[in-house]
């Protein structure tokens, strides 16, 4: 990502979705780059990071200011468990607990990745509108499409149930894989969000979406959407791990 960021996670912690980080340049320089790319008959895709923002994004600063903040529900907040501590057993992809305690407001917020990357609440229609407008901002400038970061993570369980143990976990694997992601990834409602994104893309000519999705092939297929109204393409990470043999790849 090339947007303004504190760089806790190589730019995947975004503090402003509609500008360019000064270490990369300026919006006018981006426009010039895009024009040069198109002048050579090429296409330019941007990284779109809809699952989480930086904890320094103005939205989150507002959200954590008070429980009554107008943007409180833009993120995922929960009270401690009855016995104290995190509300459930959800874990962060990068290690450790996925819940960060906020002393000022007396609740935890959820982060699927770093604590500096609080997850947006995509069940909130205001979040949906704001983040779909981010797509329009760049599409209006002429961008040809987006690589959508962790597309399958966008919706979480409304009951905040514990994730079940992974029966295939073996010593030496990442601790994150000790639990299945039953209630934190690839929920059916994700497809509704992907369809919304596709709807925005369809407002423009010749644009595309590719989803970064770490799932088995049979689940990847769902991200093409009902009647092909989802992502144009899903990543197939299994190809990375296959031996360089034609039969295996086939």
Tab-separated table of N, CA and C in Angstrom, residues 16-172:
chain	number	residue	atom	x	y	z
A	16	UNK	N	-4.873	7.101	6.261
A	16	UNK	CA	-5.649	7.929	5.333
A	16	UNK	C	-5.750	7.171	4.012
A	17	UNK	N	-6.965	6.780	3.644
A	17	UNK	CA	-7.157	5.957	2.441
A	17	UNK	C	-7.124	6.759	1.139
A	18	UNK	N	-7.132	8.070	1.217
A	18	UNK	CA	-7.293	8.872	-0.003
A	18	UNK	C	-6.137	9.852	-0.205
A	19	UNK	N	-4.936	9.395	0.090
A	19	UNK	CA	-3.746	10.214	-0.141
A	19	UNK	C	-2.560	9.278	-0.350
A	20	UNK	N	-1.414	9.844	-0.631
A	20	UNK	CA	-0.176	9.093	-0.841
A	20	UNK	C	0.780	9.404	0.303
A	21	UNK	N	1.442	8.384	0.840
A	21	UNK	CA	2.423	8.635	1.890
A	21	UNK	C	3.594	9.428	1.315
A	22	UNK	N	4.064	10.450	2.033
A	22	UNK	CA	5.158	11.279	1.519
A	22	UNK	C	6.416	10.495	1.159
A	23	UNK	N	6.641	9.328	1.781
A	23	UNK	CA	7.853	8.570	1.418
A	23	UNK	C	7.765	8.039	-0.016
A	24	UNK	N	6.551	7.979	-0.567
A	24	UNK	CA	6.374	7.509	-1.944
A	24	UNK	C	6.152	8.648	-2.927
A	25	UNK	N	5.612	9.772	-2.447
A	25	UNK	CA	5.356	10.874	-3.360
A	25	UNK	C	4.099	11.637	-2.998
A	26	UNK	N	3.425	12.149	-4.018
A	26	UNK	CA	2.238	12.991	-3.835
A	26	UNK	C	1.126	12.502	-4.758
A	27	UNK	N	-0.089	12.980	-4.512
A	27	UNK	CA	-1.193	12.635	-5.410
A	27	UNK	C	-0.948	13.096	-6.850
A	28	UNK	N	-0.460	14.332	-7.089
A	28	UNK	CA	-0.160	14.713	-8.474
A	28	UNK	C	0.880	13.795	-9.125
A	29	UNK	N	1.883	13.354	-8.350
A	29	UNK	CA	2.868	12.429	-8.910
A	29	UNK	C	2.236	11.074	-9.217
A	30	UNK	N	1.287	10.659	-8.358
A	30	UNK	CA	0.575	9.411	-8.646
A	30	UNK	C	-0.220	9.537	-9.940
A	31	UNK	N	-0.906	10.667	-10.100
A	31	UNK	CA	-1.689	10.877	-11.321
A	31	UNK	C	-0.784	10.829	-12.554
A	32	UNK	N	0.406	11.398	-12.437
A	32	UNK	CA	1.350	11.375	-13.558
A	32	UNK	C	1.809	9.948	-13.849
A	33	UNK	N	2.073	9.188	-12.793
A	33	UNK	CA	2.460	7.786	-12.962
A	33	UNK	C	1.355	7.014	-13.679
A	34	UNK	N	0.119	7.209	-13.228
A	34	UNK	CA	-1.003	6.495	-13.825
A	34	UNK	C	-1.149	6.843	-15.310
A	35	UNK	N	-0.975	8.119	-15.620
A	35	UNK	CA	-1.057	8.542	-17.024
A	35	UNK	C	0.048	7.886	-17.853
A	36	UNK	N	1.254	7.813	-17.296
A	36	UNK	CA	2.367	7.177	-18.017
A	36	UNK	C	2.103	5.689	-18.233
A	37	UNK	N	1.580	5.028	-17.199
A	37	UNK	CA	1.259	3.597	-17.300
A	37	UNK	C	0.230	3.370	-18.411
A	38	UNK	N	-0.834	4.162	-18.392
A	38	UNK	CA	-1.876	4.018	-19.408
A	38	UNK	C	-1.342	4.368	-20.796
A	39	UNK	N	-0.427	5.319	-20.848
A	39	UNK	CA	0.164	5.694	-22.128
A	39	UNK	C	0.974	4.580	-22.764
A	40	UNK	N	1.381	3.626	-21.945
A	40	UNK	CA	2.122	2.467	-22.437
A	40	UNK	C	1.228	1.250	-22.641
A	41	UNK	N	-0.085	1.472	-22.541
A	41	UNK	CA	-1.017	0.370	-22.761
A	41	UNK	C	-1.053	-0.627	-21.615
A	42	UNK	N	-0.636	-0.193	-20.435
A	42	UNK	CA	-0.612	-1.064	-19.267
A	42	UNK	C	-1.731	-0.681	-18.293
A	43	UNK	N	-1.923	-1.528	-17.284
A	43	UNK	CA	-2.935	-1.291	-16.255
A	43	UNK	C	-2.249	-1.097	-14.904
A	44	UNK	N	-2.934	-0.393	-13.993
A	44	UNK	CA	-2.386	-0.168	-12.656
A	44	UNK	C	-3.426	-0.546	-11.610
A	45	UNK	N	-3.056	-1.479	-10.737
A	45	UNK	CA	-3.906	-1.883	-9.623
A	45	UNK	C	-3.351	-1.318	-8.324
A	46	UNK	N	-4.244	-1.006	-7.403
A	46	UNK	CA	-3.833	-0.581	-6.073
A	46	UNK	C	-4.181	-1.643	-5.034
A	47	UNK	N	-3.466	-1.617	-3.931
A	47	UNK	CA	-3.795	-2.445	-2.782
A	47	UNK	C	-4.913	-1.759	-2.009
A	48	UNK	N	-5.997	-2.485	-1.783
A	48	UNK	CA	-7.142	-1.980	-1.011
A	48	UNK	C	-7.212	-2.804	0.267
A	49	UNK	N	-7.143	-2.124	1.418
A	49	UNK	CA	-7.035	-2.805	2.716
A	49	UNK	C	-8.292	-2.497	3.526
A	50	UNK	N	-9.372	-3.259	3.293
A	50	UNK	CA	-10.650	-2.912	3.903
A	50	UNK	C	-10.900	-3.513	5.286
A	51	UNK	N	-10.105	-4.486	5.711
A	51	UNK	CA	-10.395	-5.179	6.967
A	51	UNK	C	-10.083	-4.345	8.197
A	52	UNK	N	-9.055	-3.501	8.111
A	52	UNK	CA	-8.584	-2.787	9.301
A	52	UNK	C	-7.941	-1.470	8.886
A	53	UNK	N	-7.875	-0.555	9.837
A	53	UNK	CA	-7.149	0.699	9.642
A	53	UNK	C	-5.956	0.727	10.594
A	54	UNK	N	-5.201	1.792	10.542
A	54	UNK	CA	-4.217	2.085	11.587
A	54	UNK	C	-4.942	2.553	12.842
A	55	UNK	N	-4.327	2.316	13.995
A	55	UNK	CA	-4.908	2.876	15.223
A	55	UNK	C	-4.728	4.389	15.276
A	56	UNK	N	-4.006	4.938	14.305
A	56	UNK	CA	-3.860	6.397	14.213
A	56	UNK	C	-4.761	7.007	13.137
A	57	UNK	N	-5.601	6.195	12.545
A	57	UNK	CA	-6.583	6.748	11.606
A	57	UNK	C	-7.555	7.624	12.398
A	58	UNK	N	-7.963	8.779	11.863
A	58	UNK	CA	-8.917	9.647	12.574
A	58	UNK	C	-10.193	8.920	12.997
A	59	UNK	N	-10.642	7.929	12.205
A	59	UNK	CA	-11.835	7.180	12.592
A	59	UNK	C	-11.619	6.457	13.924
A	60	UNK	N	-10.458	5.807	14.067
A	60	UNK	CA	-10.235	5.046	15.298
A	60	UNK	C	-9.930	5.971	16.470
A	61	UNK	N	-9.231	7.050	16.214
A	61	UNK	CA	-8.977	8.025	17.284
A	61	UNK	C	-10.302	8.520	17.849
A	62	UNK	N	-11.247	8.789	16.959
A	62	UNK	CA	-12.584	9.197	17.381
A	62	UNK	C	-13.283	8.059	18.127
A	63	UNK	N	-13.197	6.850	17.589
A	63	UNK	CA	-13.903	5.702	18.167
A	63	UNK	C	-13.446	5.394	19.585
A	64	UNK	N	-12.148	5.532	19.849
A	64	UNK	CA	-11.639	5.171	21.173
A	64	UNK	C	-11.702	6.333	22.160
A	65	UNK	N	-12.146	7.486	21.699
A	65	UNK	CA	-12.230	8.648	22.590
A	65	UNK	C	-13.287	8.463	23.661
A	66	UNK	N	-14.367	7.723	23.327
A	66	UNK	CA	-15.483	7.582	24.257
A	66	UNK	C	-16.403	6.477	23.766
A	67	UNK	N	-17.087	5.809	24.684
A	67	UNK	CA	-18.073	4.798	24.293
A	67	UNK	C	-19.236	5.418	23.525
A	68	UNK	N	-19.455	6.716	23.719
A	68	UNK	CA	-20.560	7.402	23.036
A	68	UNK	C	-20.118	8.073	21.737
A	69	UNK	N	-18.878	7.843	21.325
A	69	UNK	CA	-18.402	8.422	20.070
A	69	UNK	C	-19.285	7.997	18.903
A	70	UNK	N	-19.477	8.893	17.963
A	70	UNK	CA	-20.322	8.581	16.799
A	70	UNK	C	-19.689	7.500	15.925
A	71	UNK	N	-18.390	7.276	16.083
A	71	UNK	CA	-17.728	6.228	15.301
A	71	UNK	C	-17.348	5.018	16.161
A	72	UNK	N	-17.880	4.947	17.372
A	72	UNK	CA	-17.544	3.803	18.230
A	72	UNK	C	-17.844	2.481	17.525
A	73	UNK	N	-18.998	2.394	16.883
A	73	UNK	CA	-19.427	1.149	16.250
A	73	UNK	C	-18.779	0.932	14.882
A	74	UNK	N	-17.855	1.804	14.496
A	74	UNK	CA	-17.102	1.578	13.264
A	74	UNK	C	-16.054	0.485	13.470
A	75	UNK	N	-15.782	0.171	14.730
A	75	UNK	CA	-14.805	-0.869	15.064
A	75	UNK	C	-15.491	-1.900	15.963
A	76	UNK	N	-14.776	-2.932	16.364
A	76	UNK	CA	-15.372	-4.050	17.097
A	76	UNK	C	-14.914	-3.995	18.549
A	77	UNK	N	-15.829	-3.620	19.427
A	77	UNK	CA	-15.546	-3.442	20.856
A	77	UNK	C	-16.343	-4.456	21.665
A	78	UNK	N	-15.742	-4.970	22.748
A	78	UNK	CA	-16.429	-5.912	23.619
A	78	UNK	C	-16.000	-5.700	25.071
A	79	UNK	N	-16.941	-5.981	25.961
A	79	UNK	CA	-16.618	-5.976	27.385
A	79	UNK	C	-15.735	-7.179	27.718
A	80	UNK	N	-15.028	-7.120	28.843
A	80	UNK	CA	-14.253	-8.296	29.273
A	80	UNK	C	-15.169	-9.495	29.489
A	81	UNK	N	-14.595	-10.688	29.499
A	81	UNK	CA	-15.359	-11.898	29.816
A	81	UNK	C	-15.843	-11.807	31.261
A	82	UNK	N	-16.864	-12.586	31.631
A	82	UNK	CA	-17.403	-12.514	32.995
A	82	UNK	C	-16.348	-12.686	34.081
A	83	UNK	N	-15.347	-13.509	33.821
A	83	UNK	CA	-14.283	-13.706	34.807
A	83	UNK	C	-13.132	-12.737	34.653
A	84	UNK	N	-13.273	-11.766	33.738
A	84	UNK	CA	-12.184	-10.845	33.435
A	84	UNK	C	-11.351	-11.359	32.280
A	85	UNK	N	-10.635	-10.477	31.636
A	85	UNK	CA	-9.806	-10.868	30.499
A	85	UNK	C	-10.549	-10.767	29.180
A	86	UNK	N	-9.909	-11.174	28.081
A	86	UNK	CA	-10.491	-11.035	26.749
A	86	UNK	C	-11.850	-11.712	26.634
A	87	UNK	N	-12.713	-11.207	25.745
A	87	UNK	CA	-14.078	-11.724	25.631
A	87	UNK	C	-14.186	-13.136	25.067
A	88	UNK	N	-13.201	-13.591	24.322
A	88	UNK	CA	-13.214	-14.970	23.803
A	88	UNK	C	-11.789	-15.386	23.436
A	89	UNK	N	-11.655	-16.516	22.727
A	89	UNK	CA	-10.325	-17.078	22.476
A	89	UNK	C	-9.734	-16.699	21.129
A	90	UNK	N	-10.299	-15.706	20.454
A	90	UNK	CA	-9.816	-15.363	19.117
A	90	UNK	C	-8.359	-14.900	19.163
A	91	UNK	N	-7.589	-15.345	18.167
A	91	UNK	CA	-6.156	-15.045	18.127
A	91	UNK	C	-5.809	-14.181	16.924
A	92	UNK	N	-4.730	-13.449	17.062
A	92	UNK	CA	-4.237	-12.602	15.978
A	92	UNK	C	-3.352	-13.414	15.041
A	93	UNK	N	-3.450	-13.121	13.758
A	93	UNK	CA	-2.665	-13.832	12.755
A	93	UNK	C	-1.168	-13.737	13.011
A	94	UNK	N	-0.725	-12.612	13.567
A	94	UNK	CA	0.708	-12.402	13.776
A	94	UNK	C	1.168	-12.866	15.151
A	95	UNK	N	0.278	-13.563	15.881
A	95	UNK	CA	0.653	-14.096	17.184
A	95	UNK	C	-0.049	-13.381	18.324
A	96	UNK	N	-0.340	-14.136	19.390
A	96	UNK	CA	-0.942	-13.565	20.580
A	96	UNK	C	-2.445	-13.399	20.467
A	97	UNK	N	-2.991	-12.740	21.474
A	97	UNK	CA	-4.427	-12.539	21.551
A	97	UNK	C	-4.882	-11.488	20.537
A	98	UNK	N	-6.103	-11.657	20.031
A	98	UNK	CA	-6.638	-10.707	19.045
A	98	UNK	C	-7.395	-9.553	19.695
A	99	UNK	N	-7.420	-9.498	21.026
A	99	UNK	CA	-8.135	-8.438	21.731
A	99	UNK	C	-7.154	-7.547	22.484
A	100	UNK	N	-7.296	-6.252	22.314
A	100	UNK	CA	-6.431	-5.271	22.989
A	100	UNK	C	-7.268	-4.440	23.958
A	101	UNK	N	-6.816	-4.382	25.188
A	101	UNK	CA	-7.535	-3.645	26.230
A	101	UNK	C	-7.350	-2.151	26.055
A	102	UNK	N	-8.452	-1.414	26.123
A	102	UNK	CA	-8.415	0.045	26.063
A	102	UNK	C	-8.782	0.576	27.450
A	103	UNK	N	-7.795	1.071	28.145
A	103	UNK	CA	-7.974	1.473	29.538
A	103	UNK	C	-8.997	2.596	29.675
A	104	UNK	N	-8.953	3.552	28.764
A	104	UNK	CA	-9.795	4.742	28.902
A	104	UNK	C	-11.287	4.398	28.876
A	105	UNK	N	-11.682	3.504	27.962
A	105	UNK	CA	-13.112	3.220	27.814
A	105	UNK	C	-13.518	1.876	28.426
A	106	UNK	N	-12.575	1.137	28.952
A	106	UNK	CA	-12.901	-0.086	29.672
A	106	UNK	C	-13.474	-1.198	28.819
A	107	UNK	N	-13.015	-1.278	27.560
A	107	UNK	CA	-13.416	-2.372	26.678
A	107	UNK	C	-12.205	-2.840	25.864
A	108	UNK	N	-12.367	-4.001	25.266
A	108	UNK	CA	-11.367	-4.517	24.330
A	108	UNK	C	-11.779	-4.175	22.901
A	109	UNK	N	-10.781	-3.953	22.027
A	109	UNK	CA	-11.072	-3.887	20.595
A	109	UNK	C	-10.375	-5.055	19.899
A	110	UNK	N	-10.982	-5.491	18.792
A	110	UNK	CA	-10.505	-6.668	18.070
A	110	UNK	C	-9.529	-6.258	16.968
A	111	UNK	N	-8.441	-7.001	16.851
A	111	UNK	CA	-7.479	-6.804	15.756
A	111	UNK	C	-7.048	-8.173	15.246
A	112	UNK	N	-7.365	-8.479	13.999
A	112	UNK	CA	-6.982	-9.762	13.416
A	112	UNK	C	-5.477	-9.843	13.175
A	113	UNK	N	-4.820	-8.689	13.142
A	113	UNK	CA	-3.377	-8.662	12.890
A	113	UNK	C	-2.693	-7.941	14.056
A	114	UNK	N	-1.957	-6.878	13.839
A	114	UNK	CA	-1.286	-6.185	14.936
A	114	UNK	C	-2.282	-5.374	15.762
A	115	UNK	N	-1.899	-5.077	17.004
A	115	UNK	CA	-2.762	-4.226	17.836
A	115	UNK	C	-2.876	-2.825	17.254
A	116	UNK	N	-1.923	-2.448	16.406
A	116	UNK	CA	-1.990	-1.147	15.728
A	116	UNK	C	-2.925	-1.175	14.518
A	117	UNK	N	-3.605	-2.319	14.296
A	117	UNK	CA	-4.485	-2.481	13.135
A	117	UNK	C	-5.891	-2.925	13.584
A	118	UNK	N	-6.645	-2.055	14.233
A	118	UNK	CA	-7.999	-2.437	14.662
A	118	UNK	C	-8.901	-2.751	13.474
A	119	UNK	N	-9.690	-3.815	13.620
A	119	UNK	CA	-10.594	-4.236	12.544
A	119	UNK	C	-11.800	-3.314	12.447
A	120	UNK	N	-12.159	-2.976	11.227
A	120	UNK	CA	-13.394	-2.234	10.976
A	120	UNK	C	-14.601	-3.156	11.153
A	121	UNK	N	-15.716	-2.577	11.526
A	121	UNK	CA	-16.970	-3.309	11.682
A	121	UNK	C	-17.780	-3.179	10.397
A	122	UNK	N	-17.595	-4.134	9.493
A	122	UNK	CA	-18.260	-4.076	8.194
A	122	UNK	C	-19.756	-4.355	8.270
A	123	UNK	N	-20.266	-4.686	9.445
A	123	UNK	CA	-21.715	-4.825	9.603
A	123	UNK	C	-22.388	-3.457	9.730
A	124	UNK	N	-21.595	-2.418	9.938
A	124	UNK	CA	-22.107	-1.061	10.097
A	124	UNK	C	-22.274	-0.418	8.710
A	125	UNK	N	-23.481	-0.024	8.326
A	125	UNK	CA	-23.687	0.570	6.996
A	125	UNK	C	-22.843	1.822	6.748
A	126	UNK	N	-22.526	2.570	7.802
A	126	UNK	CA	-21.683	3.756	7.624
A	126	UNK	C	-20.267	3.361	7.206
A	127	UNK	N	-19.763	2.291	7.782
A	127	UNK	CA	-18.447	1.778	7.382
A	127	UNK	C	-18.497	1.322	5.925
A	128	UNK	N	-19.554	0.617	5.572
A	128	UNK	CA	-19.696	0.159	4.188
A	128	UNK	C	-19.644	1.335	3.219
A	129	UNK	N	-20.411	2.372	3.514
A	129	UNK	CA	-20.453	3.533	2.608
A	129	UNK	C	-19.092	4.215	2.518
A	130	UNK	N	-18.455	4.415	3.674
A	130	UNK	CA	-17.166	5.110	3.688
A	130	UNK	C	-16.105	4.337	2.918
A	131	UNK	N	-16.084	3.015	3.114
A	131	UNK	CA	-15.043	2.220	2.471
A	131	UNK	C	-15.330	1.992	0.986
A	132	UNK	N	-16.580	1.936	0.593
A	132	UNK	CA	-16.885	1.836	-0.834
A	132	UNK	C	-16.577	3.157	-1.542
A	133	UNK	N	-16.725	4.264	-0.816
A	133	UNK	CA	-16.340	5.556	-1.390
A	133	UNK	C	-14.832	5.657	-1.609
A	134	UNK	N	-14.057	4.925	-0.812
A	134	UNK	CA	-12.600	4.865	-1.045
A	134	UNK	C	-12.326	4.269	-2.420
A	135	UNK	N	-13.036	3.197	-2.750
A	135	UNK	CA	-12.876	2.610	-4.091
A	135	UNK	C	-13.195	3.639	-5.166
A	136	UNK	N	-14.305	4.351	-4.985
A	136	UNK	CA	-14.713	5.341	-5.996
A	136	UNK	C	-13.680	6.455	-6.137
A	137	UNK	N	-13.068	6.868	-5.031
A	137	UNK	CA	-12.065	7.929	-5.079
A	137	UNK	C	-10.952	7.569	-6.057
A	138	UNK	N	-10.470	6.328	-5.966
A	138	UNK	CA	-9.357	5.910	-6.824
A	138	UNK	C	-9.829	5.528	-8.224
A	139	UNK	N	-11.009	4.945	-8.321
A	139	UNK	CA	-11.550	4.627	-9.645
A	139	UNK	C	-11.803	5.900	-10.449
A	140	UNK	N	-12.269	6.951	-9.762
A	140	UNK	CA	-12.476	8.232	-10.437
A	140	UNK	C	-11.163	8.800	-10.976
A	141	UNK	N	-10.049	8.476	-10.340
A	141	UNK	CA	-8.748	8.956	-10.817
A	141	UNK	C	-8.233	8.115	-11.975
A	142	UNK	N	-8.885	6.953	-12.220
A	142	UNK	CA	-8.506	6.133	-13.370
A	142	UNK	C	-7.825	4.821	-13.036
A	143	UNK	N	-7.734	4.478	-11.742
A	143	UNK	CA	-7.121	3.209	-11.360
A	143	UNK	C	-7.907	2.051	-11.971
A	144	UNK	N	-7.196	1.004	-12.375
A	144	UNK	CA	-7.824	-0.091	-13.124
A	144	UNK	C	-8.397	-1.194	-12.251
A	145	UNK	N	-8.130	-1.147	-10.965
A	145	UNK	CA	-8.687	-2.168	-10.082
A	145	UNK	C	-7.889	-2.286	-8.804
A	146	UNK	N	-8.174	-3.350	-8.059
A	146	UNK	CA	-7.624	-3.480	-6.710
A	146	UNK	C	-7.288	-4.927	-6.375
A	147	UNK	N	-6.229	-5.090	-5.646
A	147	UNK	CA	-5.932	-6.325	-4.926
A	147	UNK	C	-6.498	-6.110	-3.525
A	148	UNK	N	-7.488	-6.899	-3.153
A	148	UNK	CA	-8.213	-6.688	-1.899
A	148	UNK	C	-7.584	-7.536	-0.797
A	149	UNK	N	-7.014	-6.865	0.182
A	149	UNK	CA	-6.293	-7.526	1.269
A	149	UNK	C	-7.242	-8.345	2.142
A	150	UNK	N	-6.826	-9.554	2.511
A	150	UNK	CA	-7.562	-10.485	3.386
A	150	UNK	C	-9.083	-10.363	3.227
A	151	UNK	N	-9.526	-10.519	2.012
A	151	UNK	CA	-10.944	-10.360	1.681
A	151	UNK	C	-11.848	-11.242	2.547
A	152	UNK	N	-11.383	-12.428	2.908
A	152	UNK	CA	-12.227	-13.382	3.630
A	152	UNK	C	-12.390	-13.055	5.110
A	153	UNK	N	-11.693	-12.032	5.611
A	153	UNK	CA	-11.740	-11.694	7.032
A	153	UNK	C	-12.786	-10.637	7.380
A	154	UNK	N	-13.508	-10.112	6.414
A	154	UNK	CA	-14.229	-8.861	6.616
A	154	UNK	C	-15.387	-8.910	7.614
A	155	UNK	N	-15.950	-10.084	7.871
A	155	UNK	CA	-17.107	-10.183	8.765
A	155	UNK	C	-16.807	-11.195	9.865
A	156	UNK	N	-17.223	-10.862	11.106
A	156	UNK	CA	-17.000	-11.735	12.256
A	156	UNK	C	-18.337	-12.149	12.874
A	157	UNK	N	-18.298	-13.194	13.649
A	157	UNK	CA	-19.490	-13.763	14.277
A	157	UNK	C	-20.170	-12.755	15.201
A	158	UNK	N	-21.487	-12.622	15.059
A	158	UNK	CA	-22.219	-11.666	15.893
A	158	UNK	C	-22.313	-12.116	17.348
A	159	UNK	N	-22.198	-13.418	17.597
A	159	UNK	CA	-22.286	-13.939	18.960
A	159	UNK	C	-20.913	-14.050	19.635
A	160	UNK	N	-19.861	-13.773	18.882
A	160	UNK	CA	-18.496	-13.791	19.417
A	160	UNK	C	-18.165	-15.126	20.095
A	161	UNK	N	-18.549	-16.223	19.417
A	161	UNK	CA	-18.280	-17.549	19.957
A	161	UNK	C	-16.802	-17.908	19.841
A	162	UNK	N	-16.314	-18.729	20.779
A	162	UNK	CA	-14.933	-19.206	20.723
A	162	UNK	C	-14.706	-20.004	19.443
A	163	UNK	N	-13.532	-19.806	18.832
A	163	UNK	CA	-13.154	-20.653	17.710
A	163	UNK	C	-12.804	-22.052	18.223
A	164	UNK	N	-13.211	-23.099	17.494
A	164	UNK	CA	-12.943	-24.463	17.953
A	164	UNK	C	-11.495	-24.888	17.687
A	165	UNK	N	-11.016	-25.920	18.397
A	165	UNK	CA	-9.663	-26.430	18.160
A	165	UNK	C	-9.519	-26.979	16.743
A	166	UNK	N	-8.335	-26.862	16.191
A	166	UNK	CA	-8.023	-27.391	14.863
A	166	UNK	C	-7.544	-28.837	15.004
A	167	UNK	N	-8.302	-29.820	14.528
A	167	UNK	CA	-7.896	-31.215	14.693
A	167	UNK	C	-6.624	-31.565	13.934
A	168	UNK	N	-6.249	-30.721	12.952
A	168	UNK	CA	-5.052	-30.990	12.155
A	168	UNK	C	-3.810	-30.267	12.669
A	169	UNK	N	-3.954	-29.579	13.811
A	169	UNK	CA	-2.797	-28.854	14.354
A	169	UNK	C	-1.725	-29.837	14.808
A	170	UNK	N	-0.474	-29.493	14.501
A	170	UNK	CA	0.657	-30.318	14.911
A	170	UNK	C	1.732	-29.416	15.516
A	171	UNK	N	2.504	-29.930	16.468
A	171	UNK	CA	3.601	-29.138	17.037
A	171	UNK	C	4.516	-28.615	15.927
A	172	UNK	N	4.942	-27.383	16.106
A	172	UNK	CA	5.789	-26.743	15.103
A	172	UNK	C	5.030	-25.805	14.193
